[in-house]
Amino acid sequence: MTGSSPSPIGKPLAFGFVEWFRPGEHERVKTALASMRRTGATSLRTALSWAEYHNDGGREWYDWLIPTLAEHFELLPCVHYTPPSLSRTGRSSGPPRRLQDYADFVDHVLTRYGRHLDHIELWNEPNNLLDWDWRADPDHLLFSEMIGAAGYWATKVGFKPVLGGPCPFDSKWLELMGERGVLGVVSAIGLHGFPGTWDSEEGAWLGWPRQVEEARAILRRYNPAAEIWITETGYSTWRRDEIVQVERFLAALTAPVDRIYWYGWQDLAGDVAVQEGHRFDQRHYHLGVTTESGRPKLLARLLSEGGVAMASTTQDLAMPAVLRHAHPIVVLGGAGFIGSNLADSYLSQGREVVVLDDLSRPGVERNLHWLKDRHGARVHPLIASIRNDVALREPIADASAIFHLAAQVAVTTSLDVPVEDFETNARGTLNVLEAARRSGRRIPIVFASTNKVYGNLDDVALEDVLGRYLPADPEIRSTGISEHRNLDFCTPYGCSKGVADQYVLDYAKTFGLPTAVLRMSCIYGPRQFGTEDQGWVAHFLIRALACEPITIYGDGRQVRDILHVRDAVAAYRAVLESIDHVRGRAFNLGGGPENMVSLRMVLSAIERLTGRPITIDYARWRPGDQKYFVADIRELAEVLDWRPSVSWRDGIADLTRWLTGQQPGTAAGSSASADASLPRRLEA
């Protein structure tokens, strides 16, 4: 590829990542490399700090890092930061006292690591005070001489130097580099840009085509053969708007350049000091495509699961918008298992439905495609997080009703990252309530809570009855756990959902909002992509159908009441239809005593359905696991005339038919025959 024939707009480029690794991060490097490869990235840009190299252990660190990275990616090391002992200012951003020292170090790097690379980047953001202290070099004479000498020598010994990208882009600075001869000794120039993060779309940011053309016009005068790369671009998700990161990435991929590096791979940890003046600017800390804990954000997940094509298809889903005053049903978490079934029930009756989901759960984009395929323009996807209060305002302000099923759903995740769990479940729910309150309208809200608000039920005496844990108290055994039991939050997940549960009820009392809560037991059925952490019935079936072993945490005697999703949808609709009557109340929602099963009973039923034995591994009990929970559903039945209609055996058979009807890897992942296998109880 040459500088005269850049990738045309509309044809996505191959891409790489930018990631700075700090000395000693051996395990993080290994983990990041394995994950980056799954996204389809082919190259990696990283720092080779002149200053760090001369610190204790610096040489040993890079002796390990450079070959390790180059084994997996085409590597672009960025050589910058003056050792303070050699700097004119005593800072790593200062020019070296002897300019030739930089060229000598570049020569050392090429001699020592040259077999691992073709290109080498000379400095980083040289017109930015944080990387190059231009107060000590106001006309860039020192920089020009230093980089010119290093670039000349790198070319002479057979390597391709890349000029560090100006940030923000400065055509006058680049012209100066041409006049000083620097452009004549490099094979490529780098551009940096962070549209929507620091650059304003309406202000400084003019778009990649305009910026590239300005750079190319300068190169035509000084080095027409040089390529133009985007060596650093990204988008900070500090607003919790991960779909915008997807959009910015796709826009950069169609830029008329020869190469692109996306910044960056992982969010910065909160204790990492960024450069002066920005220590507490949270935008710096959320530029990764994975979180600080390593959880893939939407962009990383889409790239890992389906590459650029999947990211592009998902972006297209996010484009439609609801007309004002349409008063749609809004389903928060609407691409999830229950949410998509609930949305489908209203869409099937001709209603307009906004499906808001951040698509953080793997597989749920298939549900969104399914809804679009079935219902077309009546589905209005909004890919956003309830943690982003700004994104909630418009759809909620126009809603006729809100079903709030958006959540972090796994106890295990809450134990690993309790702050993220709280921010989603507790703070996110408060965002929803406030958006509804500030609308000035009495918008009904039905909230999906959990049986975990009752704690682990350690005070309920249990007996082993025919391989099942059942209450010794005959009344509890016959009816289940009542809503009148005291709340006893357990695990961060139980706490965050419990806080949300109570806020929803209080907004009915304090602000008069028509709200109600359903404290759910185990819901299962079509459109559920269960995992070991959540959705265990589907998870068991998925593993069994794939002839894979199943891990049981505990002994398998634990008891749950399971409810088919069609009955769950009917309950949610019934609550909304009677919201004025049930305002401010919480109800249990589950299969009740008639659908009470142990894990072992479900496994036996699955073996009969699949016709083959299941390999079971046992592991220790997990925190917060209840040995027994069966919902007392009498109040819901009495107040709303609702009862489960699908027996647990028929329901598991239905889920089996749906799962066996799936075509793995398709966008929609639907099975019309399976979806129609049970009668609907969804009267208008």
XYZ file of C-alpha atoms in Angstrom:
684
model
C 0.000 0.000 0.000
C 1.366 3.402 -0.872
C 0.622 6.938 0.140
C -0.862 7.626 -3.289
C -3.547 4.952 -2.945
C -5.212 5.095 0.464
C -8.093 2.866 1.439
C -11.254 4.370 -0.097
C -14.115 5.546 2.084
C -16.568 2.725 2.631
C -13.956 -0.032 2.504
C -12.958 -0.876 6.096
C -9.262 -1.053 6.870
C -7.486 -3.672 8.867
C -7.021 -2.251 12.339
C -4.810 -2.436 15.380
C -4.929 -1.307 18.978
C -2.898 1.143 21.023
C -1.991 -0.063 24.484
C 0.683 1.212 26.846
C 1.993 -1.499 29.170
C 3.755 -0.586 32.388
C 6.863 -2.439 33.611
C 5.973 -5.609 35.471
C 2.542 -6.119 33.877
C 3.434 -9.542 32.531
C 0.063 -11.145 33.282
C -1.923 -8.216 31.905
C 0.094 -8.396 28.677
C -0.660 -12.104 28.264
C -4.366 -11.656 28.966
C -4.668 -8.637 26.673
C -2.879 -10.334 23.777
C -5.172 -13.350 23.858
C -8.274 -11.155 23.928
C -7.060 -8.708 21.262
C -6.451 -11.508 18.796
C -10.093 -12.569 19.040
C -11.233 -9.153 17.786
C -9.493 -9.532 14.426
C -6.840 -6.887 15.155
C -3.619 -7.423 13.228
C -1.303 -4.753 14.632
C -0.370 -3.136 17.933
C 1.150 0.232 18.798
C 2.834 0.500 22.178
C 5.223 2.768 24.043
C 8.929 2.128 24.236
C 9.860 4.745 26.793
C 13.419 5.996 26.580
C 13.094 7.120 30.203
C 11.742 3.786 31.468
C 14.351 1.840 29.538
C 17.075 3.470 31.633
C 15.296 2.802 34.946
C 16.154 -0.228 37.041
C 14.814 -3.311 35.270
C 13.774 -1.295 32.216
C 15.958 -3.103 29.725
C 14.856 -6.510 31.024
C 11.215 -5.459 30.767
C 11.489 -4.455 27.117
C 13.628 -7.495 26.324
C 10.555 -9.523 27.317
C 7.792 -7.181 26.099
C 8.885 -6.441 22.537
C 9.359 -10.066 21.406
C 6.193 -11.121 23.222
C 4.056 -8.512 21.469
C 5.697 -9.067 18.085
C 4.943 -12.778 18.273
C 1.228 -11.964 17.994
C 0.983 -8.637 16.142
C 2.742 -6.439 13.649
C 4.372 -4.133 16.159
C 4.809 -0.362 16.099
C 6.901 0.848 19.062
C 6.605 4.552 19.846
C 9.960 5.781 21.176
C 9.530 8.836 23.387
C 10.091 10.397 26.838
C 13.553 11.703 27.620
C 15.312 10.291 30.713
C 15.071 13.185 33.201
C 18.833 13.035 33.778
C 19.365 13.822 30.070
C 16.554 16.372 29.729
C 17.097 20.140 29.467
C 14.096 20.682 31.744
C 14.578 17.718 34.073
C 11.261 16.294 32.829
C 10.581 13.412 30.475
C 8.798 15.817 28.113
C 11.859 18.037 27.786
C 14.311 18.007 24.856
C 17.543 16.146 25.564
C 20.550 18.350 26.240
C 22.422 16.508 23.501
C 19.979 15.988 20.642
C 22.055 13.192 19.129
C 21.290 11.072 22.214
C 17.807 10.390 20.913
C 19.063 9.190 17.529
C 21.623 7.037 19.322
C 18.888 5.457 21.425
C 16.764 4.788 18.345
C 19.795 3.115 16.774
C 20.193 1.022 19.933
C 16.528 0.000 19.802
C 16.776 -1.019 16.142
C 19.928 -3.003 16.789
C 18.463 -4.794 19.780
C 14.867 -5.340 18.604
C 15.001 -4.770 14.846
C 14.223 -8.394 13.988
C 10.786 -7.904 15.553
C 9.650 -4.851 13.581
C 9.654 -2.924 10.308
C 8.419 0.490 11.468
C 9.401 2.670 14.397
C 7.485 5.737 15.576
C 9.488 8.814 16.508
C 7.928 10.529 19.514
C 4.278 10.943 20.451
C 2.070 14.040 20.092
C 5.019 16.433 19.615
C 2.807 19.529 19.533
C 1.258 18.629 22.878
C 2.835 20.122 25.984
C 2.354 16.876 27.896
C 4.654 14.898 25.580
C 7.003 17.569 24.221
C 7.655 20.663 26.296
C 7.529 23.251 23.523
C 8.044 25.977 26.113
C 11.704 24.936 25.921
C 11.483 24.675 22.123
C 8.889 27.247 20.962
C 9.750 27.052 17.251
C 10.371 23.273 17.231
C 13.925 23.705 16.028
C 15.226 21.238 18.582
C 12.499 18.730 17.804
C 13.099 18.980 14.065
C 16.824 18.402 14.428
C 16.358 15.519 16.861
C 13.693 13.678 14.859
C 15.312 14.451 11.521
C 18.563 12.814 12.612
C 16.784 9.767 14.062
C 14.578 9.363 10.990
C 17.523 9.679 8.613
C 19.467 7.002 10.448
C 16.500 4.618 10.778
C 15.941 4.853 7.005
C 19.626 4.342 6.282
C 19.750 1.087 8.242
C 16.641 -0.297 6.533
C 13.698 0.642 8.770
C 10.621 2.788 8.158
C 10.246 5.724 10.569
C 6.807 7.149 11.402
C 6.417 10.759 12.521
C 4.508 11.031 15.802
C 0.990 12.323 15.343
C 0.162 15.922 16.201
C -2.781 16.224 18.594
C -4.833 18.192 17.931
C -4.077 18.160 14.216
C -2.126 21.252 13.181
C -1.500 21.767 9.470
C 0.897 24.658 10.176
C 3.009 22.443 12.414
C 3.051 19.716 9.748
C 4.042 22.275 7.104
C 6.899 23.341 9.379
C 8.064 19.718 9.561
C 8.118 19.706 5.759
C 10.127 22.925 5.569
C 12.613 21.577 8.124
C 13.155 18.354 6.148
C 11.559 16.004 8.685
C 8.826 14.825 6.315
C 11.485 13.854 3.796
C 13.003 11.209 6.086
C 9.841 9.409 7.253
C 7.781 6.738 5.508
C 4.501 7.692 7.181
C 2.955 10.405 9.307
C 0.552 9.739 12.150
C -2.717 11.544 12.848
C -4.538 11.626 16.171
C -8.177 12.454 16.793
C -10.815 11.718 19.423
C -14.085 13.043 17.973
C -16.758 13.417 20.618
C -14.339 12.964 23.509
C -12.181 16.079 23.393
C -12.848 17.435 19.905
C -16.256 18.953 19.296
C -18.101 17.797 16.181
C -19.330 21.335 15.678
C -16.052 23.008 16.587
C -12.485 21.806 16.216
C -13.264 18.419 14.716
C -13.717 18.569 10.946
C -13.897 14.844 10.202
C -11.296 12.378 8.986
C -11.600 13.100 5.217
C -10.975 16.816 5.702
C -8.074 16.253 8.098
C -6.478 13.631 5.859
C -6.751 15.829 2.778
C -5.002 18.715 4.535
C -2.183 16.370 5.520
C -1.941 14.864 2.053
C -1.715 18.284 0.426
C 1.350 18.980 2.562
C 2.893 15.589 1.790
C 2.509 16.179 -1.943
C 4.963 19.037 -1.598
C 7.537 17.318 0.599
C 7.175 13.526 0.342
C 4.422 12.245 -1.994
C 5.312 8.609 -1.298
C 4.720 8.855 2.442
C 1.656 7.121 3.856
C -0.893 8.649 6.216
C -1.835 6.628 9.266
C -4.241 7.202 12.105
C -1.904 6.230 14.917
C -4.312 7.126 17.710
C -8.070 7.532 17.761
C -10.705 6.486 20.247
C -13.799 7.371 22.202
C -14.258 7.581 25.966
C -17.347 5.833 27.340
C -17.395 7.876 30.544
C -21.037 8.728 29.745
C -21.845 4.981 29.513
C -22.628 5.342 25.793
C -20.829 2.288 24.445
C -22.717 2.269 21.141
C -21.088 5.610 20.297
C -17.678 3.967 20.701
C -18.818 1.434 18.095
C -19.934 4.242 15.771
C -16.646 6.169 16.098
C -14.638 3.010 15.485
C -16.539 2.210 12.297
C -16.175 5.794 11.093
C -12.414 5.643 11.599
C -12.228 2.356 9.690
C -13.558 4.060 6.575
C -11.127 6.991 6.753
C -8.965 7.468 3.611
C -5.733 6.381 5.315
C -3.359 3.448 5.093
C -3.486 2.178 8.663
C -5.471 2.736 11.866
C -4.736 2.122 15.561
C -7.616 2.307 18.034
C -6.922 3.705 21.503
C -7.096 1.726 23.634
C -7.625 -1.792 24.835
C -8.338 -1.458 28.576
C -9.643 1.326 30.788
C -7.098 2.816 33.159
C -7.235 1.803 36.793
C -8.345 4.563 39.135
C -4.963 4.680 40.850
C -3.038 5.309 37.616
C -1.953 8.932 37.338
C -2.403 10.337 33.869
C -0.379 13.283 32.671
C -0.342 16.651 34.380
C -3.519 18.660 34.277
C -5.726 15.635 33.702
C -5.393 13.596 36.898
C -9.090 13.770 37.682
C -10.533 14.003 34.165
C -12.583 10.803 34.027
C -12.577 10.817 30.223
C -8.977 9.559 30.305
C -9.977 6.544 32.355
C -12.676 5.141 30.032
C -11.009 5.031 26.615
C -10.631 1.242 26.565
C -12.782 -1.256 24.712
C -12.654 -3.286 27.917
C -13.248 -2.074 31.449
C -10.627 -1.790 34.159
C -11.656 -5.263 35.343
C -11.317 -6.666 31.822
C -15.022 -6.958 30.967
C -15.502 -6.443 27.231
C -17.473 -3.349 26.361
C -19.875 -3.526 23.449
C -17.234 -2.852 20.779
C -14.829 -5.526 22.013
C -17.613 -8.077 22.368
C -19.029 -7.482 18.903
C -15.596 -7.635 17.276
C -14.739 -10.824 19.171
C -18.000 -12.548 18.282
C -18.529 -11.434 14.694
C -15.858 -8.981 13.604
C -16.406 -5.645 11.887
C -19.493 -6.987 10.103
C -21.259 -7.670 13.401
C -20.311 -4.255 14.758
C -21.667 -2.622 11.608
C -24.933 -4.573 11.721
C -25.454 -3.658 15.357
C -24.782 -0.007 14.644
C -27.463 -0.119 11.946
C -29.955 -1.393 14.536
C -29.376 1.697 16.637
C -30.363 4.151 13.915
C -34.231 4.244 14.030
C -35.928 6.827 16.253
C -39.445 7.156 17.628
C -41.592 9.987 16.435
C -42.500 12.438 19.157
C -45.879 11.911 20.824
C -46.034 8.265 19.706
C -46.356 7.225 23.396
C -44.698 3.851 22.982
C -44.244 1.081 25.478
C -40.638 1.339 26.717
C -38.911 -1.902 27.688
C -35.625 -1.273 29.471
C -33.437 -4.321 28.988
C -35.687 -5.116 26.046
C -33.132 -7.172 24.139
C -32.800 -9.537 27.080
C -34.634 -12.791 27.548
C -37.773 -11.606 29.349
C -37.644 -8.143 27.802
C -37.673 -9.396 24.209
C -40.594 -11.730 24.903
C -42.479 -8.897 26.602
C -41.742 -6.484 23.757
C -42.873 -9.107 21.234
C -46.229 -9.475 22.984
C -47.021 -5.772 22.567
C -45.546 -5.509 19.087
C -47.727 -8.425 17.995
C -50.732 -6.290 18.904
C -49.537 -3.408 16.742
C -48.032 -1.284 19.519
C -44.924 0.887 19.113
C -42.167 -0.342 21.429
C -38.857 1.257 22.367
C -36.328 -1.444 23.170
C -33.560 0.102 25.269
C -30.604 -2.156 25.984
C -26.842 -1.733 26.272
C -26.288 -5.194 24.692
C -23.758 -6.031 27.389
C -24.987 -9.609 27.700
C -23.615 -11.914 24.978
C -26.238 -13.109 22.518
C -28.946 -10.548 23.204
C -28.367 -8.735 19.916
C -29.898 -11.859 18.338
C -33.115 -11.065 20.190
C -33.043 -7.527 18.845
C -32.609 -8.792 15.275
C -35.465 -11.217 15.882
C -37.775 -8.413 16.971
C -36.805 -6.303 13.956
C -37.340 -9.222 11.578
C -40.797 -9.884 13.026
C -42.050 -6.361 13.552
C -40.016 -3.999 11.398
C -40.417 -0.281 11.951
C -42.583 -0.616 15.068
C -39.464 -1.694 16.958
C -37.377 1.299 17.998
C -33.991 0.116 19.312
C -32.058 2.422 21.575
C -28.653 1.014 22.449
C -27.861 2.751 25.712
C -27.278 2.077 29.381
C -29.603 3.065 32.207
C -26.422 4.386 33.831
C -26.561 7.181 31.235
C -29.270 9.445 32.610
C -29.133 11.732 29.559
C -29.954 8.854 27.200
C -33.062 8.007 29.255
C -34.729 11.393 29.179
C -36.273 11.473 25.712
C -37.651 7.907 25.458
C -39.054 7.987 28.984
C -40.576 11.449 28.611
C -42.772 10.138 25.776
C -43.505 6.669 27.190
C -46.999 5.372 27.832
C -45.540 2.756 30.211
C -42.144 1.479 31.303
C -41.090 -2.075 32.010
C -37.750 -1.915 33.802
C -35.842 -5.179 33.301
C -32.390 -3.682 32.670
C -29.890 -4.958 35.209
C -26.601 -6.549 36.059
C -28.008 -9.990 36.682
C -25.259 -12.214 38.102
C -24.372 -12.662 41.766
C -20.860 -13.713 40.727
C -20.292 -10.490 38.795
C -21.486 -8.442 41.758
C -18.854 -10.125 43.903
C -16.116 -9.337 41.370
C -17.105 -5.720 40.605
C -19.562 -4.520 43.267
C -19.310 -0.859 42.229
C -20.376 -1.619 38.650
C -23.187 -3.774 40.020
C -24.399 -0.899 42.224
C -24.098 1.680 39.457
C -26.263 -0.397 37.134
C -28.882 -1.816 39.466
C -29.249 0.865 42.133
C -28.118 4.106 40.508
C -29.479 3.045 37.113
C -32.917 2.455 38.614
C -32.822 5.835 40.313
C -32.007 7.368 36.911
C -35.118 5.697 35.479
C -37.332 6.916 38.309
C -36.000 10.445 38.102
C -36.485 10.581 34.338
C -40.098 9.526 34.831
C -40.658 11.985 37.693
C -39.113 14.893 35.816
C -41.323 14.216 32.789
C -44.221 15.658 34.770
C -46.394 12.721 33.704
C -47.644 9.780 35.772
C -45.881 7.115 33.729
C -46.494 3.565 34.998
C -43.325 1.644 35.874
C -43.222 -2.119 36.470
C -39.879 -3.187 37.915
C -38.209 -6.612 37.752
C -36.846 -7.384 41.195
C -35.513 -10.684 42.528
C -36.091 -13.268 45.234
C -32.564 -12.429 46.452
C -34.072 -9.524 48.412
C -35.155 -12.145 50.967
C -31.537 -13.161 51.628
C -30.201 -16.702 51.748
C -33.064 -17.881 54.023
C -30.712 -19.511 56.509
C -33.363 -19.215 59.219
C -35.754 -21.508 57.332
C -35.224 -24.999 58.733
C -34.923 -27.551 55.923
C -35.262 -31.315 55.590
C -33.970 -33.623 52.872
C -37.126 -35.140 51.393
C -36.529 -37.596 48.541
C -33.377 -35.750 47.440
C -34.831 -32.233 47.800
C -34.405 -29.559 50.449
C -37.880 -28.670 51.747
C -38.971 -26.518 54.692
C -39.695 -28.307 57.939
C -42.562 -25.855 58.506
C -45.576 -27.429 56.738
C -47.148 -24.067 55.896
C -44.042 -22.753 54.125
C -43.676 -26.138 52.424
C -47.190 -25.916 51.002
C -47.230 -22.232 50.023
C -43.635 -20.993 49.672
C -41.936 -17.775 50.779
C -44.359 -14.873 51.192
C -43.945 -11.180 50.305
C -44.582 -10.459 53.969
C -41.279 -11.969 54.969
C -38.728 -9.381 56.161
C -36.219 -8.272 53.564
C -32.661 -9.429 54.194
C -30.329 -8.366 51.399
C -27.383 -10.688 50.808
C -24.436 -10.320 48.384
C -23.807 -7.073 46.501
C -26.334 -8.195 43.877
C -29.030 -8.686 46.477
C -28.188 -5.296 47.975
C -28.252 -3.398 44.686
C -31.499 -4.994 43.531
C -32.993 -4.567 46.995
C -32.142 -0.863 46.995
C -33.779 -0.526 43.581
C -36.823 -2.497 44.728
C -37.356 -0.138 47.664
C -36.780 3.018 45.611
C -39.405 1.919 43.097
C -41.941 1.348 45.864
C -41.059 4.610 47.599
C -41.520 6.695 44.438
C -45.146 5.547 44.496
C -45.560 6.752 48.090
C -43.451 9.907 47.975
C -44.009 11.169 44.429
C -47.213 9.423 43.410
C -45.736 7.535 40.482
C -47.771 4.434 39.544
C -45.075 1.826 40.209
C -45.114 -1.861 41.102
C -42.507 -4.554 41.710
C -42.324 -8.209 40.701
C -39.820 -10.222 42.759
C -38.912 -12.966 40.363
C -37.903 -16.517 40.957
C -36.384 -18.572 38.080
C -37.827 -17.673 34.685
C -36.936 -19.784 31.655
C -38.007 -20.295 28.053
C -37.316 -19.340 24.426
C -34.897 -16.479 23.710
C -32.858 -17.269 26.834
C -29.110 -17.638 26.315
C -28.348 -18.938 29.782
C -24.933 -18.998 31.392
C -23.462 -20.573 34.475
C -24.071 -17.305 36.334
C -27.649 -16.608 35.284
C -30.405 -18.483 33.459
C -29.504 -21.910 34.795
C -32.311 -23.923 33.166
C -31.302 -22.797 29.685
C -27.637 -23.174 30.605
C -28.188 -26.804 31.611
C -29.968 -27.511 28.335
C -27.391 -25.732 26.188
C -24.574 -27.707 27.791
C -26.479 -30.993 27.558
C -27.343 -30.509 23.894
C -23.664 -29.805 23.209
C -22.654 -32.969 25.140
C -20.653 -30.819 27.561
C -20.340 -31.383 31.321
C -22.406 -29.334 33.758
C -21.065 -27.937 37.019
C -23.393 -27.986 40.022
C -22.518 -25.589 42.836
C -23.630 -27.394 45.966
C -25.165 -30.854 45.906
C -28.035 -30.459 43.428
C -30.704 -30.886 46.103
C -31.441 -27.162 46.171
C -35.022 -26.336 45.227
C -36.452 -23.591 43.025
C -39.833 -22.834 41.506
C -39.442 -22.252 37.789
C -41.789 -20.263 35.575
C -42.114 -20.320 31.799
C -41.573 -16.951 30.178
C -45.026 -16.895 28.613
C -46.537 -16.923 32.079
C -44.045 -14.280 33.228
C -45.038 -12.008 30.332
C -48.712 -12.486 31.191
C -47.964 -11.425 34.780
C -46.130 -8.266 33.737
C -48.974 -7.298 31.441
C -51.543 -7.981 34.139
C -49.702 -5.720 36.573
C -49.605 -2.879 34.051
C -53.291 -3.263 33.214
C -54.163 -2.934 36.915
C -51.445 -0.462 37.862
C -53.797 1.991 39.547
C -55.081 -0.834 41.746
C -51.658 -2.316 42.624
C -49.642 0.916 42.750
C -46.879 0.785 45.360
C -47.061 -2.984 45.870
C -44.545 -5.798 45.457
C -45.544 -9.305 44.351
C -43.669 -12.566 44.129
C -43.474 -14.001 40.609
C -42.540 -17.631 40.132
C -43.850 -21.056 39.328
C -45.068 -21.604 42.883
C -45.284 -24.969 44.662
C -46.764 -26.675 41.561
C -43.546 -25.988 39.644
C -41.128 -26.728 42.476
C -38.051 -28.644 41.305
C -34.606 -29.556 42.500
C -31.634 -29.107 40.210
C -31.331 -32.892 40.054
C -34.951 -33.198 38.905
C -34.291 -30.792 36.041
C -31.145 -32.680 35.025
C -33.072 -35.965 34.984
C -35.782 -34.415 32.819
C -33.148 -33.100 30.400
C -31.557 -36.551 30.155
C -34.944 -38.012 29.195
C -35.521 -35.287 26.587
C -32.075 -35.577 24.996
C -31.794 -39.333 25.331
C -28.264 -39.268 26.702
C -26.622 -39.030 30.117
C -25.148 -35.791 31.444
C -21.674 -35.556 32.952
C -21.948 -33.622 36.218
C -19.138 -31.961 38.141
C -19.733 -30.707 41.665
C -18.220 -27.562 43.183
C -18.562 -25.761 46.501
C -21.610 -23.645 47.300
C -21.464 -20.065 46.072
C -22.097 -17.021 48.298
C -25.766 -16.126 48.529
C -27.036 -19.414 47.064
C -30.354 -20.355 48.595
C -30.863 -24.047 49.338
C -34.584 -23.449 48.980
C -36.707 -20.820 47.358
C -40.265 -21.279 46.212
C -42.388 -18.191 45.702
C -45.704 -17.840 47.450
C -47.704 -16.520 44.481
C -51.131 -16.415 46.112
C -51.324 -12.616 46.283
C -50.609 -12.212 42.580
C -53.197 -14.890 41.824
C -55.840 -13.333 44.058
C -55.331 -9.686 43.093
C -54.799 -10.122 39.358
C -56.367 -13.504 38.628
C -53.024 -14.748 37.313
C -51.745 -18.312 37.601
C -49.022 -20.317 35.841
C -50.409 -22.236 32.886
C -47.295 -24.087 31.722
C -46.104 -27.031 33.799
C -42.376 -27.224 34.328
C -42.022 -30.455 32.333
C -43.897 -29.027 29.332
C -41.926 -25.806 29.636
C -38.530 -27.515 29.572
C -39.646 -29.547 26.563
C -40.641 -26.295 24.853
C -37.269 -24.693 25.602
C -35.547 -27.817 24.264
C -37.459 -27.539 20.992
C -36.533 -23.872 20.701
C -32.849 -24.464 21.387
C -32.606 -27.360 18.943
C -34.260 -25.159 16.322
C -31.557 -22.509 16.539
C -28.974 -21.994 13.829
C -25.805 -20.930 15.715
C -24.143 -17.831 14.344
C -27.186 -16.365 12.580
C -28.264 -12.850 13.427
C -31.887 -13.586 14.190
C -31.471 -16.992 15.772
C -35.235 -17.549 15.672
C -37.413 -20.621 15.373
C -40.958 -19.869 14.407
C -42.185 -23.373 15.123
C -40.636 -23.443 18.571
C -41.890 -19.983 19.425
C -45.408 -21.100 18.549
C -45.245 -24.391 20.415
C -47.319 -23.223 23.395
C -50.587 -21.284 23.350
C -50.338 -17.607 24.197
C -52.129 -16.214 27.254
C -51.568 -12.598 26.237
C -55.008 -11.150 25.750
C -55.110 -7.418 25.144
